[in-house]
XYZ file of C-alpha atoms in Angstrom:
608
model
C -83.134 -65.235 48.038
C -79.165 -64.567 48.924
C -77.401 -66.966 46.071
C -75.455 -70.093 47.343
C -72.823 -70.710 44.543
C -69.513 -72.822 45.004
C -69.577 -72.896 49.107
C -66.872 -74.571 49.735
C -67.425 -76.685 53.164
C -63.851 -77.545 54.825
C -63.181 -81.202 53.330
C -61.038 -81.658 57.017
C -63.721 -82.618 58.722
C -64.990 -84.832 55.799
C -62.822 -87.849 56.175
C -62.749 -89.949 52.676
C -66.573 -89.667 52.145
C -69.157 -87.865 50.977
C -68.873 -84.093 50.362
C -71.614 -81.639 50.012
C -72.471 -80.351 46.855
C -74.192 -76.487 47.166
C -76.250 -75.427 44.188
C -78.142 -71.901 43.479
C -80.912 -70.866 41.255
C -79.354 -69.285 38.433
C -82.201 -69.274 35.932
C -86.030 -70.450 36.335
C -84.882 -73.874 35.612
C -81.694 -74.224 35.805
C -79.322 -73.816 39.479
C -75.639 -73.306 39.730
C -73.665 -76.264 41.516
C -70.921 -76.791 42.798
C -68.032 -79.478 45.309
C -64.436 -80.124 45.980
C -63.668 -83.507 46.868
C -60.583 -84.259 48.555
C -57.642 -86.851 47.033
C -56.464 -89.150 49.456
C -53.955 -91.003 47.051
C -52.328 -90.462 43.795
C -54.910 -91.329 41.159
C -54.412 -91.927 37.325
C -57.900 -91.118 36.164
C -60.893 -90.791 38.300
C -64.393 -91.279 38.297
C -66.753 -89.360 41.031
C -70.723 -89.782 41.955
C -73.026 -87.509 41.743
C -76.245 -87.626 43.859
C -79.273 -84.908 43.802
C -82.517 -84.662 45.895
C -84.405 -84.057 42.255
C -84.280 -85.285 38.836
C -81.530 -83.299 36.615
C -82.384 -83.240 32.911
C -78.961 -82.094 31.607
C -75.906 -81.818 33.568
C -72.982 -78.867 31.666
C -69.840 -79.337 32.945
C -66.502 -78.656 31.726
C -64.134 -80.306 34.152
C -65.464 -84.396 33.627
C -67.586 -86.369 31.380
C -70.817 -87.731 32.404
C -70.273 -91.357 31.588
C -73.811 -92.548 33.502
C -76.975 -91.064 34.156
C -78.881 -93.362 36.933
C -82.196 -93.837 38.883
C -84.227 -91.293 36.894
C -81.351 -88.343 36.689
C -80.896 -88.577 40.526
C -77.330 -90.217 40.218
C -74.220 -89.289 37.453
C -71.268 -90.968 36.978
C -68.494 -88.198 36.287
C -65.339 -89.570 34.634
C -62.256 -86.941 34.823
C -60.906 -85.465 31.220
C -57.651 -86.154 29.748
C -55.742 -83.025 31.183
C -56.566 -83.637 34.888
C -56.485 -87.341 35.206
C -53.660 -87.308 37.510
C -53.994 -85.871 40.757
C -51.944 -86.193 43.717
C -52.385 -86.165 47.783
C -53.296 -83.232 49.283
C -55.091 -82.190 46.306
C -58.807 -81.697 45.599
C -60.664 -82.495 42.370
C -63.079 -79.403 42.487
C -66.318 -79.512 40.293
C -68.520 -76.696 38.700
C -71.571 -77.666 36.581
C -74.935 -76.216 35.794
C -77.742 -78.493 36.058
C -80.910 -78.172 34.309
C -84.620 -79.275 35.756
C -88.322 -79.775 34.389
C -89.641 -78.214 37.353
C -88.465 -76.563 40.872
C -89.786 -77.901 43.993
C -87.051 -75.228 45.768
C -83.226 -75.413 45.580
C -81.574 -78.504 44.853
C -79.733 -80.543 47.358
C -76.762 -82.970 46.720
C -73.798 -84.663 47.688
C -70.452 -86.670 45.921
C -68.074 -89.197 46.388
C -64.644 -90.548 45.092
C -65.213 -93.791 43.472
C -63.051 -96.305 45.269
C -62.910 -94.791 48.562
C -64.545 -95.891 51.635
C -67.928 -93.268 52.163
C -68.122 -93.126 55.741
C -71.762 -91.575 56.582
C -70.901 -90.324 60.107
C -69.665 -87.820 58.475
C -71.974 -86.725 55.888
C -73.985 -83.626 56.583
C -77.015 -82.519 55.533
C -77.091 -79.939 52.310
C -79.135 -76.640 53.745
C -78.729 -73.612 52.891
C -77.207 -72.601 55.950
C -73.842 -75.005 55.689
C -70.709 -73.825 58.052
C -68.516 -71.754 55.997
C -65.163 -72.950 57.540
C -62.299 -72.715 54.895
C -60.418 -70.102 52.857
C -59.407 -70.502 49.119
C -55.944 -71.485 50.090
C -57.113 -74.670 52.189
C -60.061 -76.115 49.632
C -58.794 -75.550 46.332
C -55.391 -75.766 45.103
C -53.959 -72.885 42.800
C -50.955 -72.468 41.378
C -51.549 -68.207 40.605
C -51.517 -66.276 43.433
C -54.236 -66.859 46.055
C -55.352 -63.944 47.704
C -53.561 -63.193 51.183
C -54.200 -59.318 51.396
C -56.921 -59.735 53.569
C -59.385 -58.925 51.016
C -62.298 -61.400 50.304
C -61.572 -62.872 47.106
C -60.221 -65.945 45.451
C -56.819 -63.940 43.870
C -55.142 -60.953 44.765
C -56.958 -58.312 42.314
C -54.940 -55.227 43.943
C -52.195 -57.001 43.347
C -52.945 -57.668 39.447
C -54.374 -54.161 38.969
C -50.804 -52.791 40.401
C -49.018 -55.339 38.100
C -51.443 -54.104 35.286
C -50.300 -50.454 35.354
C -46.569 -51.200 35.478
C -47.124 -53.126 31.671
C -48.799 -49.506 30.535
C -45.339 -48.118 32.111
C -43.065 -50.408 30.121
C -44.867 -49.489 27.047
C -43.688 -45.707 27.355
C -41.961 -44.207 25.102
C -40.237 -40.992 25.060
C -38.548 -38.666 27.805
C -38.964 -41.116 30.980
C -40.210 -38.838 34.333
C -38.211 -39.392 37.100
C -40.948 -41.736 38.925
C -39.922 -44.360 36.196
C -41.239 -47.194 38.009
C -39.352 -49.496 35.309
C -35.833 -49.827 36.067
C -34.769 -51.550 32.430
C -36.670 -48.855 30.583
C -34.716 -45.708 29.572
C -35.747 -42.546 27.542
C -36.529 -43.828 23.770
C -37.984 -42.453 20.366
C -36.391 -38.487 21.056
C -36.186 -37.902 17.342
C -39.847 -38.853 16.773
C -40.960 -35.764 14.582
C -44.275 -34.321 12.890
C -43.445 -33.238 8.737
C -43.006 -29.827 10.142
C -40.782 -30.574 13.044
C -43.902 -30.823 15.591
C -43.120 -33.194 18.999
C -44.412 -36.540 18.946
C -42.425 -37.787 21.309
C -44.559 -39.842 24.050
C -47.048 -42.287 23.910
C -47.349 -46.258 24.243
C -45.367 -48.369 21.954
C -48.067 -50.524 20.785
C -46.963 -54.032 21.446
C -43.830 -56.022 21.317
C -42.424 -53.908 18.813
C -41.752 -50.291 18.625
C -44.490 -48.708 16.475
C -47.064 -45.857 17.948
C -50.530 -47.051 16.750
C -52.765 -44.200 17.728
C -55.973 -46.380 17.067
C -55.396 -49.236 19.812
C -53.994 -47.010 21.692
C -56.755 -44.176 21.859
C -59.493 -47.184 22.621
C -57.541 -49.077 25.346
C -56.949 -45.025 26.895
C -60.833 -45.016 26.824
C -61.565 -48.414 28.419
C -58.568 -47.559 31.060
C -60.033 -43.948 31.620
C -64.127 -45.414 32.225
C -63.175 -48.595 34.781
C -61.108 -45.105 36.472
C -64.039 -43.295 37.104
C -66.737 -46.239 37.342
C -64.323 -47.567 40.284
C -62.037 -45.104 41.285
C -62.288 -46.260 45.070
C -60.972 -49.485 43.861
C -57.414 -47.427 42.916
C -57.548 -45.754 46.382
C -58.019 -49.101 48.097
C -55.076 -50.445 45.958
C -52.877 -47.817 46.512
C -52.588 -47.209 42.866
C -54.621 -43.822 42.699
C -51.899 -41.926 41.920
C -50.160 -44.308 39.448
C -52.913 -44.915 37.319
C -53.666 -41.122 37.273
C -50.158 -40.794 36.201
C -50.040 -43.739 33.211
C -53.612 -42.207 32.176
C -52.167 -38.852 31.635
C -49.198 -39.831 29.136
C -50.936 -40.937 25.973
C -53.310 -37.928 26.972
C -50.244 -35.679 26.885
C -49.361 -37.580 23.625
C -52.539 -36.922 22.052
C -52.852 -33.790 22.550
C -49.487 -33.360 20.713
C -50.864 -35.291 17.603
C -53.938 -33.113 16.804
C -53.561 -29.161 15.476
C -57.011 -28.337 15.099
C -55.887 -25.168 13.162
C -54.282 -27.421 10.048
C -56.930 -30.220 10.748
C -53.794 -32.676 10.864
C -54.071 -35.745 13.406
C -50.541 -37.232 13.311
C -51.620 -41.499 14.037
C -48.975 -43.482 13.584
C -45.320 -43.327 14.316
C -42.924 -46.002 12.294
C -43.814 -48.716 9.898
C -45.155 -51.855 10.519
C -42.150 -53.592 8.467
C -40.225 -52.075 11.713
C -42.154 -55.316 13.280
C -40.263 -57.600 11.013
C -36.716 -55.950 10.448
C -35.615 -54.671 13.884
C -35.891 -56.358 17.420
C -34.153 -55.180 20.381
C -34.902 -52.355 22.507
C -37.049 -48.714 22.037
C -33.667 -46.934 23.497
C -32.081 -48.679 20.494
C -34.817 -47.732 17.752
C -33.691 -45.599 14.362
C -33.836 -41.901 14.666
C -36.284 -40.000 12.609
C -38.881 -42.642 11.830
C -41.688 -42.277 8.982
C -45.294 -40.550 10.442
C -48.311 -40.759 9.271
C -51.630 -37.969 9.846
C -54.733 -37.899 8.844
C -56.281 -34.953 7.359
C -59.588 -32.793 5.981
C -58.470 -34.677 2.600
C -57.092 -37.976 4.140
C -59.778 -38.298 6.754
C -59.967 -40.890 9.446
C -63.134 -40.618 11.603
C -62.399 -43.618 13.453
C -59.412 -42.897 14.968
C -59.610 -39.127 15.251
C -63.678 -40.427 17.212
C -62.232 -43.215 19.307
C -59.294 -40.226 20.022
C -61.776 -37.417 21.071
C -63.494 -40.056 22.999
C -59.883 -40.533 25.037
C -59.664 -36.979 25.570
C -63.251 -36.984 26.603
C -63.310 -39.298 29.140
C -59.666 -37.697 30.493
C -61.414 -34.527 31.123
C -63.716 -36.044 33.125
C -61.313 -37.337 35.324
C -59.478 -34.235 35.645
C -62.498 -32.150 36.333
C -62.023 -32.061 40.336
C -57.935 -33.284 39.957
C -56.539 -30.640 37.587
C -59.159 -28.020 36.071
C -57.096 -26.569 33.703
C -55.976 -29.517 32.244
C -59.082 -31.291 32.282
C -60.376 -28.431 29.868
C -57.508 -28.343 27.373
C -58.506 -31.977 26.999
C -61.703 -31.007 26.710
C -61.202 -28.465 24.018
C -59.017 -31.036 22.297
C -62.014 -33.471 22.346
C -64.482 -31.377 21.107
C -62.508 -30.139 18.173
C -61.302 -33.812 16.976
C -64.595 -34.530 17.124
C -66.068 -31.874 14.577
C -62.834 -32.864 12.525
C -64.375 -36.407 12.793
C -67.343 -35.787 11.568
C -66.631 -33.324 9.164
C -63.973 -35.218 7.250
C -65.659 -38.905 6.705
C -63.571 -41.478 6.144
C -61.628 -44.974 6.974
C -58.245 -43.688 8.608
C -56.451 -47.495 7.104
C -57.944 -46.262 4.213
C -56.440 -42.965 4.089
C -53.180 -44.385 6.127
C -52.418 -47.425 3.806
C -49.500 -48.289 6.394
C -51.565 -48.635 9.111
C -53.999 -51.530 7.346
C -51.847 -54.115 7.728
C -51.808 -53.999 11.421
C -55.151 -52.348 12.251
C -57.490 -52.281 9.583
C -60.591 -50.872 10.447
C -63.895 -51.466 9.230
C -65.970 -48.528 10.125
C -66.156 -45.608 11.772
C -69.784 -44.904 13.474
C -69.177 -46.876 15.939
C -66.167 -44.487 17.329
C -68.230 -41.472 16.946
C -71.134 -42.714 19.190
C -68.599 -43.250 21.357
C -67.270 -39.995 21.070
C -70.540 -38.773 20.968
C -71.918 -40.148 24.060
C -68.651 -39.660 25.969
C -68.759 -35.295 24.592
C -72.025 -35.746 26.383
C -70.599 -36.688 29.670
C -68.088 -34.028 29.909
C -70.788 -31.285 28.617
C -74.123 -32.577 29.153
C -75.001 -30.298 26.047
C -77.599 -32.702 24.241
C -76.651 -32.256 20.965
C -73.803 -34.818 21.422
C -76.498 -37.239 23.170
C -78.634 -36.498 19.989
C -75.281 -37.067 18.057
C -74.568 -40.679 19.716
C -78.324 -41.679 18.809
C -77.636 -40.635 15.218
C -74.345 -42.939 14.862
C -75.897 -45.945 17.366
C -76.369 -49.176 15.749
C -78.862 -51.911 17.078
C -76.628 -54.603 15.970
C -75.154 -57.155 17.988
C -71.316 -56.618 17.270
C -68.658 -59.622 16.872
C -66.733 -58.703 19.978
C -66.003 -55.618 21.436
C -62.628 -53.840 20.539
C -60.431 -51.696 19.419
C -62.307 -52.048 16.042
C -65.926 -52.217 16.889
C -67.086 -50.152 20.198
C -70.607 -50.473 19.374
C -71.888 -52.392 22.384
C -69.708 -49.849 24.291
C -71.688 -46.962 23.149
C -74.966 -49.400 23.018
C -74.336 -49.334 27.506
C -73.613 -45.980 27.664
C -76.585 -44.609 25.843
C -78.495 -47.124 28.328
C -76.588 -45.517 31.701
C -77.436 -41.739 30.394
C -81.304 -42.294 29.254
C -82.277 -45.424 31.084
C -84.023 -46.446 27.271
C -84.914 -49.845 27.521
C -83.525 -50.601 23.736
C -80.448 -50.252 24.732
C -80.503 -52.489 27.756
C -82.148 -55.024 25.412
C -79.319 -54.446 22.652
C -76.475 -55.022 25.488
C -78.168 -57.855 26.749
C -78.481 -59.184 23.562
C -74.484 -58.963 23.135
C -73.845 -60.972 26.763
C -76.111 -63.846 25.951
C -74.332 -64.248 22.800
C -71.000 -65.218 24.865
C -72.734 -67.147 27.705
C -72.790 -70.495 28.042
C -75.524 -71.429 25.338
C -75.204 -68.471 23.020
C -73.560 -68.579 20.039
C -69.943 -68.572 20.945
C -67.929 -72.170 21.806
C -66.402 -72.635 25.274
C -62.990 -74.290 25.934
C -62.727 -77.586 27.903
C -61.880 -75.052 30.574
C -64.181 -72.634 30.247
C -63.240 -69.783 28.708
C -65.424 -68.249 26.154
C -63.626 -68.437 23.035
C -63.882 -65.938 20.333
C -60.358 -65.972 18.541
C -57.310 -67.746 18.196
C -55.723 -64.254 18.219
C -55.659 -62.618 21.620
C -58.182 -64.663 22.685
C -58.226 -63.132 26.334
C -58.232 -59.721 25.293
C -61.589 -60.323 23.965
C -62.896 -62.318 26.295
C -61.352 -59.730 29.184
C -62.950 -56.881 27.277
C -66.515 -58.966 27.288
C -66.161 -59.527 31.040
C -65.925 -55.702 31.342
C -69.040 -54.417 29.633
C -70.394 -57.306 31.548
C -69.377 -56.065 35.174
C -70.259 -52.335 34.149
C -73.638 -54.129 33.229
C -74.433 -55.151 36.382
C -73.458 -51.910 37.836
C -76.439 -50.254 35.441
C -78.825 -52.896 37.242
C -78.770 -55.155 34.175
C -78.663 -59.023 35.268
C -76.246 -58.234 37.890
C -76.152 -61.822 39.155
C -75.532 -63.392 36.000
C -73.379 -60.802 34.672
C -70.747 -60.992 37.505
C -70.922 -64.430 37.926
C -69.736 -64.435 34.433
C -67.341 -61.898 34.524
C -65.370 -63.499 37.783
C -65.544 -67.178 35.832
C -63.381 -65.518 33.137
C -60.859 -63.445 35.015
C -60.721 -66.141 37.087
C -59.594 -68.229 34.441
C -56.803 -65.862 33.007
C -55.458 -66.296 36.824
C -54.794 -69.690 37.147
C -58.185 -71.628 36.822
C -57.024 -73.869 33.509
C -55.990 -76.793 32.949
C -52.415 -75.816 32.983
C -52.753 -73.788 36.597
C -51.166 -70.919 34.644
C -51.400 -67.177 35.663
C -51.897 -65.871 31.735
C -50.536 -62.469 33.202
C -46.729 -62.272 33.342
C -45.372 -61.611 37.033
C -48.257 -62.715 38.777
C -48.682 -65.969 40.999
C -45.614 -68.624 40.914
C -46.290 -69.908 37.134
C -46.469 -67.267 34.010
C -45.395 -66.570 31.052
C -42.091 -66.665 30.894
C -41.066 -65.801 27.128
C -43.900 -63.059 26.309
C -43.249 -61.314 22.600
C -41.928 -57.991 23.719
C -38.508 -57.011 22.239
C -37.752 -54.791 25.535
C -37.962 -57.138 28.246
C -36.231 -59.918 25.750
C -33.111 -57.882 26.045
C -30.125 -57.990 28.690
C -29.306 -54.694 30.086
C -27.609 -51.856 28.691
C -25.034 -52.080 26.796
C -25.066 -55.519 25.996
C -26.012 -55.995 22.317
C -29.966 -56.987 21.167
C -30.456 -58.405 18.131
C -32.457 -61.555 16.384
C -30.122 -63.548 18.360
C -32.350 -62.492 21.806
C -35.840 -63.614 19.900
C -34.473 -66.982 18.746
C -33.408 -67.398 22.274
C -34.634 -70.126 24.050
C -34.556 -69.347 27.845
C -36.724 -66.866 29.693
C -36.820 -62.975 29.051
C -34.255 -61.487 31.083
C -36.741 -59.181 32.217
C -40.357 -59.710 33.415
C -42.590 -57.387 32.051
C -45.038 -57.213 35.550
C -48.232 -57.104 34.204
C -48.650 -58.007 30.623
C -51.630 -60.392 29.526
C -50.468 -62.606 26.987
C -52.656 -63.153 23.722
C -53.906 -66.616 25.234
C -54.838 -70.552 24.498
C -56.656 -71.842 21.675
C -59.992 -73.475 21.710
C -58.844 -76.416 23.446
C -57.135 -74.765 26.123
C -53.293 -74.987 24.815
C -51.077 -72.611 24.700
C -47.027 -72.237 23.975
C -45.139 -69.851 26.078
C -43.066 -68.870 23.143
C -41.679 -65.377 22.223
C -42.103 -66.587 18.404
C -45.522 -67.163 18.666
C -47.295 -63.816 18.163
C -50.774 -65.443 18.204
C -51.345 -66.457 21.585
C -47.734 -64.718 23.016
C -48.214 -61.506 21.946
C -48.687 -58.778 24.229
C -50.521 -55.348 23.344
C -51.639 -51.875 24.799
C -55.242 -53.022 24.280
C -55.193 -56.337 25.770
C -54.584 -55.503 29.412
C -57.273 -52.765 29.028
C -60.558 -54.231 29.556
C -58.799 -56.959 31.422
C -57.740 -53.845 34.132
C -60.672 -52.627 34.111
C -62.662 -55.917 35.177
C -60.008 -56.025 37.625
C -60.620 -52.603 38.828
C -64.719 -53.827 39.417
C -63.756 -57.014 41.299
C -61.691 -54.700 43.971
C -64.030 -52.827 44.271
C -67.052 -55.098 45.007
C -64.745 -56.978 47.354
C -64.404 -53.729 49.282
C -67.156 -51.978 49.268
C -69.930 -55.486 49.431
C -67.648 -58.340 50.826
C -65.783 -56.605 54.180
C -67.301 -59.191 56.311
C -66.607 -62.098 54.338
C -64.393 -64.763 55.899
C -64.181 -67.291 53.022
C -64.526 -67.644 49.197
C -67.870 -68.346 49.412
C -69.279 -65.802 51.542
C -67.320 -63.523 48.563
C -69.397 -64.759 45.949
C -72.924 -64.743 48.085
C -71.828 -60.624 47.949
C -70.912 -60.722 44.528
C -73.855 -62.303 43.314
C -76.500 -60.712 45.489
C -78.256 -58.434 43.251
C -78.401 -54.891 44.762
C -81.392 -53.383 47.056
């Protein structure tokens, strides 16, 4: 059965009364529903009906309250929350709920009204499963990110953010800027950076708002960038971005290539201290020369960030197989070598690197080399890294996935090379966890909600192994249903209409914590002054995804606040990535759509 989720019937022709509500089985007994209902008048607080052709034994919804259950579960009473009791004309107070039954005598029908205004049944129409499909995004539901005018089926631009994604990775850059600098306020930066025996480290991704080279985050978000590349390359192409991203891919490759000498066994990982964080801001051209580095060695080991490294430089020379052969196997050789250095040397990098604990402690390191492991695999196809990957697997359910913990990462991989049903189970396992009913809460808005800190990095990075999921056959329905609920949200579908990615759609973040783009132009001084100001950044760092809101759905567009303003070279890169697999399901599944809904009857049609 094609799904029918959130159809979204033109409320034009519905004048003041009832509006159709469209639901879809989503589970054996529970179906997805869905209705916008228009606002004729300025309203102060709300209250709508709900009618259903069948009893409904629990109603979920995050956008109202369910005030009054009547005749038998047939009829709610919906009452609107505190952050969207005022609406306005023009508007339309749009509803998404899951509704659960005893039995199924076929999908559910329904309809809803405003209380208060007239319901005028020559208009009603009858709930099929075959109601007109009359109205884009633009005319039933009110956004304040940017709605999708491309041409391309969807509800927001994704080409758009996926451009806007890659220009953040280009404002992180540091070193010798090429002469494609697609970031006009950036300049070269960090030319003194320097190994203990003069070797080049300049290059690389300043880590976040500050100015400090974390080779950890930095290798993992290169790994998540490099996989959404070659799961959905056409999705670049179709963007126009193809080249961009293959350029931004290639300069922490470059970077770590300079880091590792496989004949001392020395992996330089970090470049400055984090007390740099706290004692300068301003700009990367403005940095101190000759700032403190930090290796790892056969004594000082670090096998998770020399694992998660040789699974960057991995996954780059599969990408560079067909573009650049020669390059593709200097990464290659890089890769392989980091890894025996890996798992030669065993140990905790922050252990070995006490500078680097206070920022990015890690906790382990067999979850990078099954990573590694599995990714060696993929370049080679020699089995004993596939043996290798089984060896350092873990059947656990991990806390999130991230720079820290890539086990349900390797957990999907070993499922997409051997087709083992364990690790389908284990990965499966891990998404029901962060559904609605597993063991992580939900905001009012409905964002699964992990941590206070970065909260949509790990909730984009989720909604990644969930779309490359589907893409192995594994609950594809659910999965992307899930996945498009939470990007979705990041856009603009909150209470507080807000795009959480800076330069996209009319309302962002205007003060994101990044000392660059808080600074005036060259030569105008940048100093403390700039953080403690209080109007926007003169610059607008295109792309960035902000930490996030809380559990309740607040957030502070501060530069001060480094919880949920932060910005970071691993936040935007699951995020991309998800980004990457929504353009290109809307271009390779939904090129007939005409509407919103006939998008998500594409997206959520498992494939034949």
């Amino acid at each position: 059965m094609q799904s029918k989720i959130l159809v979204l019937v033109s409320w034009m022709t519905l004048v003041a009364g009832d509006v159709p509500v469209t639901f879809s089985v989503v589970w054996a007994s529970a179906e997805k529903g869905s209705f916008c209902v228009p606002v004729a008048r300025d309203l102060h607080g709300w209250r709508i009906h709900l009618m259903s052709s069948d009893s409904i034994t629990r109603l979920d919804i995050t956008e109202a309250s369910v005030v009054t259950t009547l005749n038998n579960g047939r009829e709610f009473i919906l009452e609107n929350k505190s952050w969207n009791a005022d609406e306005h004309v023009g508007d339309t107070i749009c509803v998404d709920f899951l509704a659960n039954t005893d039995h199924r005598l076929g999908v559910l029908t329904g309809h809803a009204y405003l209380e208060g205004f007239k319901r005028d049944h020559s208009t009603h129409l009858p709930l099929t499963d075959t109601v007109s499909l009359s109205s884009t995004p633009a005319t039933v539901r009110s956004t304040h990110g940017a709605a999708n005018t491309s041409g391309t089926a969807g509800k927001y631009d994704y080409k758009e953010v996926l451009g806007l994604s890659i220009l953040f990775y280009d404002a992180q850059r540091s070193g010798k800027l090429p002469a494609n600098n697609h970031v006009s306020w950036r300049a070269d930066s960090s030319l003194t950076d320097k190994g203990d025996n003069g070797e080049d480290l300049t290059g690389g991704w300043y880590d976040a708002g500050d100015m400090i080279k974390f080779n950890l985050p930095m290798a993992s978000a290169t790994t998540i960038l490099s996989w959404g590349f070659l799961k959905w390359s056409d999705a670049y192409k179709t963007a126009g971005q193809e080249d961009h991203m293959y350029d931004m891919i290639k300069w922490p490759l470059d970077y770590f290539l300079k880091c590792w000498n496989p004949v001392k066994k020395e992996y330089y990982v970090q470049v400055g201290e984090s007390s740099l964080d706290s004692t300068f801001w301003g700009r990367p051209e403005d940095l101190p020369a000759n700032l403190k580095v930090f290796k790892v060695t056969a004594s000082k080991p670090g096998s998770d960030v020399a694992g998660i490294t040789a699974a960057a430089l991995a996954a780059g020379s599969v990408l560079y197989q067909t573009k650049d052969a020669s390059y593709g196997a200097r990464l290659l050789s890089a890769a392989e070598s980091l890894y025996a250095f890996a798992t030669t040397y065993r140990g905790i990098y922050s252990v070995s690197v006490p500078a680097a604990a206070s920022a990015y402690a890690s906790t382990g390191y067999n979850d990078e080399l099954c990573v590694a492991a599995v990714w060696l695999y993929k370049a080679t196809r020699d089995k004993k890294y596939l043996e290798d990957a089984k060896t350092y697997h873990s059947s656990a359910s991990p806390w999130a996935y991230s720079w820290d913990d890539t086990t349900v990462g390797c957990q999907l991989m070993l499922y997409d090379m051997t087709r083992d049903v364990t690790y389908r189970t284990e990965v499966q396992r891990f998404l029901t966890s962060w559904k609605p009913g597993g063991s992580l809460p939900y905001t009012p808005c409905g964002m699964a909600f992990r941590s206070k800190w970065g909260s949509l990095r790990y909730d984009a990075n989720v909604a990644f192994i969930a779309l490359m999921a589907a893409e192995d056959g594994i609950d594809q329905v659910e999965n992307r249903q899930w996945a498009l609920s939470q990007l979705n949200y990041i856009l603009g579908d909150n209470k507080q209409h807000l795009s959480f990615v800076v330069g996209f759609g009319s309302k962002y973040p205007l003060q994101p914590r990044h000392g660059a783009s808080s600074c005036p132009d060259q030569p105008a001084t940048c100093d403390w002054s700039n953080f403690h100001s209080p109007g926007p950044n003169p610059h607008v760092l295109k792309g960035a995804l902000v930490g996030g809101p809380d559990g309740t759905d607040t957030y502070s567009d501060k530069r001060s606040d480094y919880v949920g303003n932060e910005v970071a070279v691993d936040y935007n890169a699951g995020f991309q990535s998800t980004i990457a697999g929504l353009v290109h399901l809307s271009t390779t599944r939904w090129s007939t759509c005409q509407s919103y809904s006939q998008v998500l009857d594409f997206l959520l049609k498992p494939l034949m």
